[in-house]
mmCIF file of C-alpha atoms in Angstrom:
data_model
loop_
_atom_site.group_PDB
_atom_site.id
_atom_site.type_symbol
_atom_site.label_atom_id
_atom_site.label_comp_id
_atom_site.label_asym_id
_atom_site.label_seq_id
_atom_site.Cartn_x
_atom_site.Cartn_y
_atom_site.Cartn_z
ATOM 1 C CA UNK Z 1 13.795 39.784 -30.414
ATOM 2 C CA UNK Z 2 11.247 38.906 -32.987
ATOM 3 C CA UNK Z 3 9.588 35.508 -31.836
ATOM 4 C CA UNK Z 4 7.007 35.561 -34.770
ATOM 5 C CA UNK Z 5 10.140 35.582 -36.969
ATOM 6 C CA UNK Z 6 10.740 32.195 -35.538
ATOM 7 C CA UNK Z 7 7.702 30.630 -37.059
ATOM 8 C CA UNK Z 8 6.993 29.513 -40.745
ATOM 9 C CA UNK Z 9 4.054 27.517 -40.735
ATOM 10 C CA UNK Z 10 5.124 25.850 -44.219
ATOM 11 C CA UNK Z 11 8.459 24.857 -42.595
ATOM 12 C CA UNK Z 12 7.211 23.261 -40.002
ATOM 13 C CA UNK Z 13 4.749 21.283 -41.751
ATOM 14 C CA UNK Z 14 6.753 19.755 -43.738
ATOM 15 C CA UNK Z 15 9.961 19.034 -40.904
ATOM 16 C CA UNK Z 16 6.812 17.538 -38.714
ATOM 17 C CA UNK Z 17 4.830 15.715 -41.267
ATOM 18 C CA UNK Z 18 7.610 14.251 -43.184
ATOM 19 C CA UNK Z 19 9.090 12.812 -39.611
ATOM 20 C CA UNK Z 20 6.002 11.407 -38.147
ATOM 21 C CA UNK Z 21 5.228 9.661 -42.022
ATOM 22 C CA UNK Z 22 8.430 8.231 -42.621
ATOM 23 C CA UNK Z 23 8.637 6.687 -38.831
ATOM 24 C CA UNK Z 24 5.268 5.794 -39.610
ATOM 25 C CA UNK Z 25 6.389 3.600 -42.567
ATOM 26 C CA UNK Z 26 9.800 2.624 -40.699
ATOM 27 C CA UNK Z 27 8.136 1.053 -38.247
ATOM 28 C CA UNK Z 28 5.894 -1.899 -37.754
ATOM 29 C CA UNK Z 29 2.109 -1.403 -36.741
ATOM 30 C CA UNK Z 30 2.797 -3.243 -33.192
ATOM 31 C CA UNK Z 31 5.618 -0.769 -31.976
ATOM 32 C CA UNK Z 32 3.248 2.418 -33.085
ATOM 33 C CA UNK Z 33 0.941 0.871 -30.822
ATOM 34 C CA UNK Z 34 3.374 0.619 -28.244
ATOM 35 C CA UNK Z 35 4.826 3.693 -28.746
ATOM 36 C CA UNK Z 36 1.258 4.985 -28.569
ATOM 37 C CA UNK Z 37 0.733 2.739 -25.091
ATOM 38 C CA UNK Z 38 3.929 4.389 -23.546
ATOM 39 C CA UNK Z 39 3.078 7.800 -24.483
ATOM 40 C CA UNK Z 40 -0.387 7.519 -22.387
ATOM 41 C CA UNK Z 41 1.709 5.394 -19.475
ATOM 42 C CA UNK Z 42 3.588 8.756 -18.528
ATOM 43 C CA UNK Z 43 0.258 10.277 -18.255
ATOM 44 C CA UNK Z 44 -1.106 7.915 -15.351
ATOM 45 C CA UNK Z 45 0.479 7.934 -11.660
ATOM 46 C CA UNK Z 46 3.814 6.429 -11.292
ATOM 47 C CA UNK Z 47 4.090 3.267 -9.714
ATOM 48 C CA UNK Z 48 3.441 3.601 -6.031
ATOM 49 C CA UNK Z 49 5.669 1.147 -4.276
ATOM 50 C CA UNK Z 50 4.704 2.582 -0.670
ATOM 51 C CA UNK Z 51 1.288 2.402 -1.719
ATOM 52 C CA UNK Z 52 1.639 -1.349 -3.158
ATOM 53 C CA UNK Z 53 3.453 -2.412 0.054
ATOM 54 C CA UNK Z 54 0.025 -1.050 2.150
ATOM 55 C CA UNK Z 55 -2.143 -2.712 -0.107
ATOM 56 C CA UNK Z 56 -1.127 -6.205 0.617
ATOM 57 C CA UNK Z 57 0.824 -5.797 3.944
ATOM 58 C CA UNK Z 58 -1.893 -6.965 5.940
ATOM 59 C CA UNK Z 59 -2.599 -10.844 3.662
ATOM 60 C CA UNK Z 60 1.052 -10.730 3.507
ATOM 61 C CA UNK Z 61 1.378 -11.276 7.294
ATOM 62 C CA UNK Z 62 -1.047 -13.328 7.943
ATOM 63 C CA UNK Z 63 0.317 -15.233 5.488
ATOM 64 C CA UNK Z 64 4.089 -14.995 7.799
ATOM 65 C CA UNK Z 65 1.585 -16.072 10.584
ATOM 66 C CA UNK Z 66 -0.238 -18.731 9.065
ATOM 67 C CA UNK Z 67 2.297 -20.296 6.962
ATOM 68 C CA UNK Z 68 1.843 -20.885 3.457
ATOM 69 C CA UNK Z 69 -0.677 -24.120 3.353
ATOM 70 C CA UNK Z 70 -3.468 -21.977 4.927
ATOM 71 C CA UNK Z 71 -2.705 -18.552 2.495
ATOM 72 C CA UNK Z 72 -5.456 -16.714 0.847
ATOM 73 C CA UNK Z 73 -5.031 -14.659 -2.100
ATOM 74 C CA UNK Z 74 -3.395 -11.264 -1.469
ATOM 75 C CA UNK Z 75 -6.172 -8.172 -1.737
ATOM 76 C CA UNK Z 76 -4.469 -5.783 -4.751
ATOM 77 C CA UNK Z 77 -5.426 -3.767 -7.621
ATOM 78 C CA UNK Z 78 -2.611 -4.211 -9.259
ATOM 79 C CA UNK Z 79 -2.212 -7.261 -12.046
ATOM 80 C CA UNK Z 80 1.503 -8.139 -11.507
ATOM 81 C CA UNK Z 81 1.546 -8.488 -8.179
ATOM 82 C CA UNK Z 82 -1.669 -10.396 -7.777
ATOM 83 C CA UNK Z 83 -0.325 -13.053 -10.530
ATOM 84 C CA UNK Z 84 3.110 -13.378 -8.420
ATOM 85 C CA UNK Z 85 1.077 -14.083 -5.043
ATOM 86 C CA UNK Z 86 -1.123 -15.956 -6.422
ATOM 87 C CA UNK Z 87 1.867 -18.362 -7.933
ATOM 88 C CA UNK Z 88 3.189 -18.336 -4.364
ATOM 89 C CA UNK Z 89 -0.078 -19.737 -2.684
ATOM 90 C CA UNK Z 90 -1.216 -21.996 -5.531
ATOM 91 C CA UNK Z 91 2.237 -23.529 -6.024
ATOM 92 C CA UNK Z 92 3.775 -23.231 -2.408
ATOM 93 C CA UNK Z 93 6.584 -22.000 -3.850
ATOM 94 C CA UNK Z 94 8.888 -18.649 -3.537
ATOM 95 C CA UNK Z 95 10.637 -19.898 -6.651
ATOM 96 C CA UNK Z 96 7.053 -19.652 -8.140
ATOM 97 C CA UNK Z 97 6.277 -16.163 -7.248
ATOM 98 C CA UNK Z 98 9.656 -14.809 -8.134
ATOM 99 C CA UNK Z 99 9.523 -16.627 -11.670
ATOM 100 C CA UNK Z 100 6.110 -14.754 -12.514
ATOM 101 C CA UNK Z 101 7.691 -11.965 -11.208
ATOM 102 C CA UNK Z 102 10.755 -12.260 -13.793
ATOM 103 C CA UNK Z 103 8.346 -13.285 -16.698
ATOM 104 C CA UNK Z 104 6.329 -9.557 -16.215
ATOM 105 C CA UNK Z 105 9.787 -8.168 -15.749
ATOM 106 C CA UNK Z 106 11.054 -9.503 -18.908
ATOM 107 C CA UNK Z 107 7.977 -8.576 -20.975
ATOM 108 C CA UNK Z 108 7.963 -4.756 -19.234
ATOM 109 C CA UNK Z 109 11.547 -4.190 -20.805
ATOM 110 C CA UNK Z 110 10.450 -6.409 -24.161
ATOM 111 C CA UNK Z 111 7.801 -4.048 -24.532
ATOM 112 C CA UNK Z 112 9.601 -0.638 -23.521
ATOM 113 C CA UNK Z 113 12.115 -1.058 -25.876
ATOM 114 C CA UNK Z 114 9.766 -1.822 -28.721
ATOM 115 C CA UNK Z 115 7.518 1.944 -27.340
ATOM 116 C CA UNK Z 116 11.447 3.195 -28.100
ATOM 117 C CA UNK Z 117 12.286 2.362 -31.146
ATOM 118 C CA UNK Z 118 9.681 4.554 -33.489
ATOM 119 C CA UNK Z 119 10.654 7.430 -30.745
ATOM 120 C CA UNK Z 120 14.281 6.930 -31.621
ATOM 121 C CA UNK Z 121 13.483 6.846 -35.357
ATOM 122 C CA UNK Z 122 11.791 10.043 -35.124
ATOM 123 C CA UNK Z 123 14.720 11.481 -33.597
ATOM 124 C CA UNK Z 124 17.152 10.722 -36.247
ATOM 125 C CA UNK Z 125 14.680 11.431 -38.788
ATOM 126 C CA UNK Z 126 13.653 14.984 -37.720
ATOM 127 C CA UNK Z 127 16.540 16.835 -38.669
ATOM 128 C CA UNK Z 128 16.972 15.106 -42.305
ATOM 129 C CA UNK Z 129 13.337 16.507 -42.712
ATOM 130 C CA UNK Z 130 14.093 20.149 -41.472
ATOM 131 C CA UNK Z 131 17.476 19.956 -44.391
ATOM 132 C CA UNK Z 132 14.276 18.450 -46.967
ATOM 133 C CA UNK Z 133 12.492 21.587 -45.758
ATOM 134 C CA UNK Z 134 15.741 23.669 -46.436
ATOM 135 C CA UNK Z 135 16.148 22.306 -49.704
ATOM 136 C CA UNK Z 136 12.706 23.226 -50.585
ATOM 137 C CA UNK Z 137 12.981 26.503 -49.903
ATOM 138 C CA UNK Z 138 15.784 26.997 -51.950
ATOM 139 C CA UNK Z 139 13.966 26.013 -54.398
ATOM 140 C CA UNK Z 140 11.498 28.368 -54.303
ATOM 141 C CA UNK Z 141 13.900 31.064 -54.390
ATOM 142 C CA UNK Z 142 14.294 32.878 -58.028
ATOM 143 C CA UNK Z 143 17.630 34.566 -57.638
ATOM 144 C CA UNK Z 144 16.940 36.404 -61.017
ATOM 145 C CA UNK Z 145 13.826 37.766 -60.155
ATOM 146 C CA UNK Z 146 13.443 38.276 -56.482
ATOM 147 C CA UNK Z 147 14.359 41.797 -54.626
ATOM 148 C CA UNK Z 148 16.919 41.475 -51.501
ATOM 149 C CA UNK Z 149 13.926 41.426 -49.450
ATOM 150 C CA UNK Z 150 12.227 38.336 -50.585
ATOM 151 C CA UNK Z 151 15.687 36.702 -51.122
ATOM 152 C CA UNK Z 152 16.284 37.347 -47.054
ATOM 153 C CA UNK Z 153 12.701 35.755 -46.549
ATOM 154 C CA UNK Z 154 13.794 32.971 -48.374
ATOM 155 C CA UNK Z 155 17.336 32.063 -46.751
ATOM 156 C CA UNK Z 156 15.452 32.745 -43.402
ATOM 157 C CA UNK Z 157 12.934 29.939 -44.362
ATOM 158 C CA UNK Z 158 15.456 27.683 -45.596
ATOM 159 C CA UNK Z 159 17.619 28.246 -42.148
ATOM 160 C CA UNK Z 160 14.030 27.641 -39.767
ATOM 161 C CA UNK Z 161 13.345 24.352 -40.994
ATOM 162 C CA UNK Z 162 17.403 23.431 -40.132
ATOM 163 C CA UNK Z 163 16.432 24.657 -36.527
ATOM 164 C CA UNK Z 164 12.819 22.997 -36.559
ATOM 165 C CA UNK Z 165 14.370 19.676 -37.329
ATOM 166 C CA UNK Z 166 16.865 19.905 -34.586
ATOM 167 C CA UNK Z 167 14.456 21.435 -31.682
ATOM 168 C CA UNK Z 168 12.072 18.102 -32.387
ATOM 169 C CA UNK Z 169 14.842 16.041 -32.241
ATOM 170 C CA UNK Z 170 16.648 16.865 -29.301
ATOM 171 C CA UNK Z 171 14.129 19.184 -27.129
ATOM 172 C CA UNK Z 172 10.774 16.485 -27.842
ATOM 173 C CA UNK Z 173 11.545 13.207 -29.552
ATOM 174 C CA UNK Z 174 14.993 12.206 -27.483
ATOM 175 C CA UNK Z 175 13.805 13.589 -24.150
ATOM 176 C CA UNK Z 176 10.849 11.460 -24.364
ATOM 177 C CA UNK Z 177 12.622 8.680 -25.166
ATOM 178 C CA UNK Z 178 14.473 9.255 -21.974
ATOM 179 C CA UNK Z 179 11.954 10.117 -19.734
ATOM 180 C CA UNK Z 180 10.056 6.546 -20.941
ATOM 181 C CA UNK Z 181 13.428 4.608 -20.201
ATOM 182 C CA UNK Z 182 13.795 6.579 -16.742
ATOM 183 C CA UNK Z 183 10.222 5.554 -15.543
ATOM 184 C CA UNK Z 184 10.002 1.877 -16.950
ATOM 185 C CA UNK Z 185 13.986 1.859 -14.939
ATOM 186 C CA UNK Z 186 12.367 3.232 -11.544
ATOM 187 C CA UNK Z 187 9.186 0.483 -11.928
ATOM 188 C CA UNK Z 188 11.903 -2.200 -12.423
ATOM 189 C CA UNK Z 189 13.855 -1.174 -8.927
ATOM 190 C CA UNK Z 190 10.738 -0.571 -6.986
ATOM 191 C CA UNK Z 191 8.909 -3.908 -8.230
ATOM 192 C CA UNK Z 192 12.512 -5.616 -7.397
ATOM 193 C CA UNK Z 193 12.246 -4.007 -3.975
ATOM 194 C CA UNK Z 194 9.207 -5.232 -3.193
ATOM 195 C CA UNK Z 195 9.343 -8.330 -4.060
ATOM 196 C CA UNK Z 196 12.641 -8.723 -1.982
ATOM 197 C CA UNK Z 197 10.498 -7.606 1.076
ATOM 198 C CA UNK Z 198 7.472 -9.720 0.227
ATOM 199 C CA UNK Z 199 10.448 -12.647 -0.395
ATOM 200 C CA UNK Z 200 11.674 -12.468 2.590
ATOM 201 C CA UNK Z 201 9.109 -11.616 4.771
ATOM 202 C CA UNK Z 202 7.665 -15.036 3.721
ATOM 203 C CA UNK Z 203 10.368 -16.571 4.276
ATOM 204 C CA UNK Z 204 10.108 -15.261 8.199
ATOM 205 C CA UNK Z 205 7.115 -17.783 8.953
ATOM 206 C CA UNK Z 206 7.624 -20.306 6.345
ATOM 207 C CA UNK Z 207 11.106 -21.990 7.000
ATOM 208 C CA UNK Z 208 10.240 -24.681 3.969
ATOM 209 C CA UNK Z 209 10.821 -22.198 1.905
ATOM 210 C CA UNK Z 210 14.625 -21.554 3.028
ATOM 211 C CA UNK Z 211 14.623 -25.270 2.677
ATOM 212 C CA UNK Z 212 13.519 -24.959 -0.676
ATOM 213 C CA UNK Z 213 16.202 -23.104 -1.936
ATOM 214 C CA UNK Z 214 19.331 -24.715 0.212
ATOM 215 C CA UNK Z 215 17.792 -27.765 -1.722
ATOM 216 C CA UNK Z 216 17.662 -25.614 -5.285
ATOM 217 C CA UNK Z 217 21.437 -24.471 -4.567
ATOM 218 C CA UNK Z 218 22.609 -27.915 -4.141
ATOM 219 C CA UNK Z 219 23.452 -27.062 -0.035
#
């Protein structure tokens, strides 16, 4: 097999560059950014639930031990989790730290599926852009004047840009789309989980709070 007969710089030019300036222009200037944002998120560490759980397992029991009147803030690097304790000890309140905990939920998904939407646009866009590509070299085709040669050349072109379009859509621009949905889904279950823990592991020395909620429920 001939791999360099798989390549037409021209081709792919114009299959890449028209996608990436029409979802340019389809999209607003905020989801680039975000799209941008999400891209550089799957190069960092996942989140490290383990890790997360360490960090503040030691403030979290003394605050089991100490109840919630004498809590300090809990020691952790990261910002979600610091903003959810800290609701819990300035607010005595579980109901507090689990409706932070919601609010940086709800903007983590608001967000994610703005990063999404350019990706998706890409996706559908790419292969319309390797049939442009097709059509253009068609038209550089002179069937009256061309040897069988340069007419194969031609066709071969024409078909390349077809494949370019589909590769970017469904070997880059999908799978990425996936692969941000998959790791903003994983954060989600392992922030849920430990919140769960931290929730009820307060809830172990501070029996107000279980009094809180019977009282929330109506019990």
């Amino acid at each position: 097999m001939n791999l360099s007969a798989l390549w037409d710089t021209t081709g792919f030019a114009i299959v890449l560059g028209g996608t990436l300036l029409a979802t340019v222009l389809g999209s607003g200037r905020s989801e680039i950014g975000k799209s941008v944002a999400a891209l550089l998120t799957l190069l960092r560490p996942r989140f490290d639930l383990p890790r997360a759980r360490a960090e503040i397992a030691r403030d979290v029991e003394i605050i089991r031990h100490d109840g919630l009147l004498r809590a300090q803030s809990c020691h952790t690097s990261d910002e979600e989790i610091l903003a959810a304790t800290s609701a819990l000890i300035h607010d005595r309140s579980l109901a507090s730290m689990l409706a932070t905990h919601d609010r940086f939920r709800r903007e983590r998904l608001a967000m994610r599926e703005k990063a999404i939407g350019p990706l998706k646009l890409a996706a559908e866009l790419s292969p319309v852009f390797g049939m442009v590509g097709t059509l253009f070299a068609l038209s550089q085709l002179n069937l009256s004047a061309v040897d069988e040669s340069h007419l194969m050349a031609g066709i071969g072109q024409a078909v390349l840009t077809t494949l370019y379009g589909l590769l970017l859509a469904h070997l880059l621009f999908y799978p990425v789309v996936r692969l941000i949905a998959r790791r903003g889904e994983d954060e989600d279950a392992d922030r849920e989980a430990l919140m769960r823990w931290l929730a009820e592991t307060v809830e172990q020395g501070c029996p107000s709070t279980t009094a809180e909620r019977l009282a929330r429920a109506g019990v």
